[in-house]
Short mmCIF file of C-alpha atoms in Angstrom, two decimals:
data_model
loop_
_atom_site.label_atom_id
_atom_site.label_comp_id
_atom_site.label_asym_id
_atom_site.label_seq_id
_atom_site.Cartn_x
_atom_site.Cartn_y
_atom_site.Cartn_z
CA MET P 1 134.68 141.62 201.10
CA SER P 2 136.64 140.51 198.05
CA SER P 3 138.70 137.34 197.98
CA ASP P 4 140.85 138.71 195.16
CA PRO P 5 144.56 139.10 195.97
CA PRO P 6 145.77 142.67 196.45
CA THR P 7 146.88 144.41 193.26
CA GLN P 8 150.63 144.86 192.93
CA HIS P 9 151.68 148.26 191.63
CA PRO P 10 155.19 149.31 190.68
CA PRO P 11 156.68 151.79 193.15
CA PRO P 12 156.15 155.43 192.18
CA ILE P 13 159.02 157.22 190.48
CA ILE P 14 159.48 160.95 191.08
CA ALA P 15 161.04 162.46 187.93
CA PRO P 16 160.91 166.27 187.87
CA SER P 17 161.51 168.01 184.57
CA ILE P 18 164.70 170.03 184.33
CA LEU P 19 162.78 172.59 182.24
CA SER P 20 161.72 174.07 185.58
CA ALA P 21 165.34 174.56 186.72
CA ASP P 22 167.28 177.81 186.91
CA PHE P 23 169.41 177.39 183.77
CA ALA P 24 172.17 179.57 185.23
CA ARG P 25 172.58 176.86 187.92
CA LEU P 26 171.45 173.83 185.93
CA GLY P 27 174.06 171.31 187.11
CA ALA P 28 173.76 172.31 190.77
CA GLU P 29 169.94 172.36 190.65
CA CYS P 30 169.81 168.90 189.08
CA SER P 31 172.18 167.52 191.72
CA GLU P 32 170.15 169.14 194.53
CA THR P 33 166.91 167.76 193.06
CA ILE P 34 168.25 164.22 193.41
CA GLU P 35 170.41 164.54 196.55
CA ARG P 36 168.53 167.02 198.75
CA HIS P 37 164.97 166.92 197.48
CA GLY P 38 164.66 163.16 197.00
CA ALA P 39 163.83 162.87 193.30
CA ASP P 40 164.45 159.46 191.77
CA TRP P 41 165.06 160.40 188.14
CA LEU P 42 165.46 163.56 186.08
CA HIS P 43 163.08 164.06 183.17
CA ILE P 44 164.91 165.84 180.34
CA ASP P 45 162.77 167.14 177.49
CA ILE P 46 164.77 167.19 174.26
CA MET P 47 163.06 169.29 171.57
CA ASP P 48 164.55 169.89 168.13
CA GLY P 49 162.31 172.62 166.67
CA HIS P 50 161.10 170.18 163.97
CA PHE P 51 158.99 167.51 165.68
CA VAL P 52 157.74 170.20 168.05
CA PRO P 53 158.17 173.97 167.56
CA ASN P 54 160.33 174.53 170.66
CA ILE P 55 164.06 173.95 171.01
CA THR P 56 165.54 172.88 174.35
CA PHE P 57 168.66 170.86 175.11
CA GLY P 58 171.13 168.80 173.13
CA ALA P 59 173.55 166.08 174.12
CA PRO P 60 176.22 168.58 175.36
CA VAL P 61 173.82 169.89 178.03
CA VAL P 62 172.99 166.32 179.11
CA THR P 63 176.75 165.63 179.35
CA ALA P 64 177.23 168.73 181.52
CA VAL P 65 174.35 167.82 183.84
CA ARG P 66 175.55 164.19 184.11
CA SER P 67 178.84 165.50 185.55
CA HIS P 68 176.77 166.73 188.54
CA VAL P 69 174.54 163.66 188.99
CA PRO P 70 176.01 160.18 189.54
CA ARG P 71 174.91 157.36 187.25
CA PRO P 72 172.29 155.03 188.73
CA ALA P 73 173.64 151.93 190.47
CA GLY P 74 171.21 149.76 188.50
CA ARG P 75 168.62 149.86 185.77
CA GLY P 76 166.00 152.50 186.60
CA GLY P 77 167.78 153.46 189.81
CA ARG P 78 168.19 156.82 191.46
CA GLY P 79 169.86 159.30 189.13
CA THR P 80 168.29 157.88 185.94
CA PHE P 81 168.21 160.39 183.12
CA ASP P 82 164.86 159.99 181.34
CA CYS P 83 165.42 161.76 178.02
CA HIS P 84 162.07 162.45 176.35
CA MET P 85 163.07 162.82 172.71
CA MET P 86 160.64 165.13 170.94
CA VAL P 87 162.76 165.03 167.80
CA ALA P 88 161.94 164.35 164.14
CA GLU P 89 164.72 161.76 163.64
CA PRO P 90 164.98 159.81 166.91
CA LYS P 91 167.35 157.06 165.71
CA ARG P 92 169.87 159.67 164.56
CA TRP P 93 170.54 160.79 168.16
CA VAL P 94 170.73 157.49 170.11
CA LYS P 95 174.54 157.25 170.15
CA ASP P 96 175.06 160.90 171.10
CA PHE P 97 172.65 160.72 174.04
CA GLN P 98 174.02 157.38 175.23
CA ALA P 99 177.49 158.95 175.30
CA ALA P 100 176.06 161.98 177.11
CA GLY P 101 174.70 159.89 179.99
CA CYS P 102 171.09 159.13 179.01
CA ASP P 103 169.68 156.01 180.71
CA LEU P 104 166.13 155.93 179.31
CA TYR P 105 165.71 157.08 175.70
CA CYS P 106 162.00 157.75 175.20
CA PHE P 107 161.01 158.57 171.61
CA HIS P 108 157.69 159.40 170.01
CA TYR P 109 155.89 156.75 168.00
CA GLU P 110 154.84 159.42 165.50
CA ALA P 111 158.47 160.38 164.85
CA ALA P 112 159.64 156.77 164.54
CA ILE P 113 157.11 155.85 161.86
CA ASN P 114 157.94 158.96 159.82
CA SER P 115 161.74 159.03 160.06
CA THR P 116 164.74 157.49 158.40
CA ALA P 117 167.01 154.77 159.76
CA ALA P 118 170.03 157.10 159.94
CA SER P 119 171.99 156.18 163.05
CA THR P 120 174.22 159.26 163.34
CA PRO P 121 173.67 162.99 162.74
CA ALA P 122 175.86 162.84 159.61
CA GLU P 123 174.41 159.70 158.01
CA ILE P 124 172.15 160.12 154.99
CA THR P 125 169.68 157.40 154.03
CA ASP P 126 166.23 157.06 152.55
CA ARG P 127 165.60 153.78 154.36
CA ARG P 128 162.76 154.11 156.86
CA THR P 129 162.91 152.90 160.45
CA SER P 130 160.23 151.33 162.63
CA PRO P 131 159.48 151.57 166.36
CA GLY P 132 160.69 147.98 166.89
CA GLU P 133 163.95 148.58 165.04
CA LEU P 134 164.52 151.78 167.01
CA ILE P 135 163.83 150.06 170.34
CA ARG P 136 166.31 147.32 169.45
CA PHE P 137 168.92 149.96 168.52
CA ILE P 138 168.40 151.75 171.85
CA HIS P 139 168.78 148.48 173.77
CA GLU P 140 171.93 147.63 171.78
CA HIS P 141 173.40 150.89 173.09
CA GLY P 142 172.76 149.94 176.71
CA MET P 143 169.77 152.14 177.44
CA GLN P 144 166.19 151.46 178.38
CA ALA P 145 163.73 152.31 175.62
CA GLY P 146 160.54 154.25 176.07
CA ILE P 147 157.82 155.10 173.60
CA ALA P 148 155.51 158.10 173.91
CA LEU P 149 152.38 159.18 172.07
CA LYS P 150 151.00 162.56 171.13
CA PRO P 151 147.55 163.11 172.67
CA GLU P 152 145.71 162.64 169.35
CA THR P 153 147.35 159.27 168.57
CA PRO P 154 145.20 156.27 169.52
CA VAL P 155 146.86 154.13 172.19
CA GLY P 156 145.99 151.03 170.16
CA VAL P 157 148.99 151.68 167.89
CA LEU P 158 151.19 150.44 170.75
CA TRP P 159 149.61 147.01 171.30
CA GLU P 160 151.57 145.26 168.54
CA ILE P 161 154.81 146.87 169.74
CA MET P 162 154.15 146.01 173.39
CA ASP P 163 153.31 142.41 172.45
CA SER P 164 156.29 141.88 170.13
CA LYS P 165 157.60 138.32 170.19
CA VAL P 166 161.11 139.80 169.97
CA GLU P 167 162.02 140.92 173.50
CA GLU P 168 164.68 143.39 172.29
CA GLU P 169 161.97 145.20 170.30
CA ARG P 170 159.61 145.76 173.26
CA PRO P 171 159.81 149.09 175.11
CA ASP P 172 160.67 149.19 178.79
CA VAL P 173 158.36 152.19 179.36
CA SER P 174 155.38 153.63 177.51
CA ILE P 175 153.81 157.03 178.16
#
């Protein structure tokens, strides 16, 4: 018998992807997923056709769905919109998705290290961004920040980011 204290785990979060929804009833299905089926969050895959070959939703669709699903009462609460940004220029879309109702803006490390620091769709710049700068920008816009990796990227690239001495530059979630 071990004398070690029991391990504390965060509570599980059920976050079904809206890619499995009937798009003809998207708002109603998202609302039902939270209200009737007990999901905690909605996982919204945003694909731009550049970072990944598929194209899915933009900020207008997130805005439309948000009108059917109440905002969470607190950080990470029920009704959180987890927007998984599989986009080539993740900083460029932060403001649009914040305005659309995104609560957790999860970008890909690989996109952040290869993209510009443009902070709107119309801005043009050659200045590069960094994961820490992007996380800070997301936090400044009132959202939680997440960072994701492609399967072939070594997880070790995240240690420096996760251990940043600057709290505003540390992600809230990593996947």
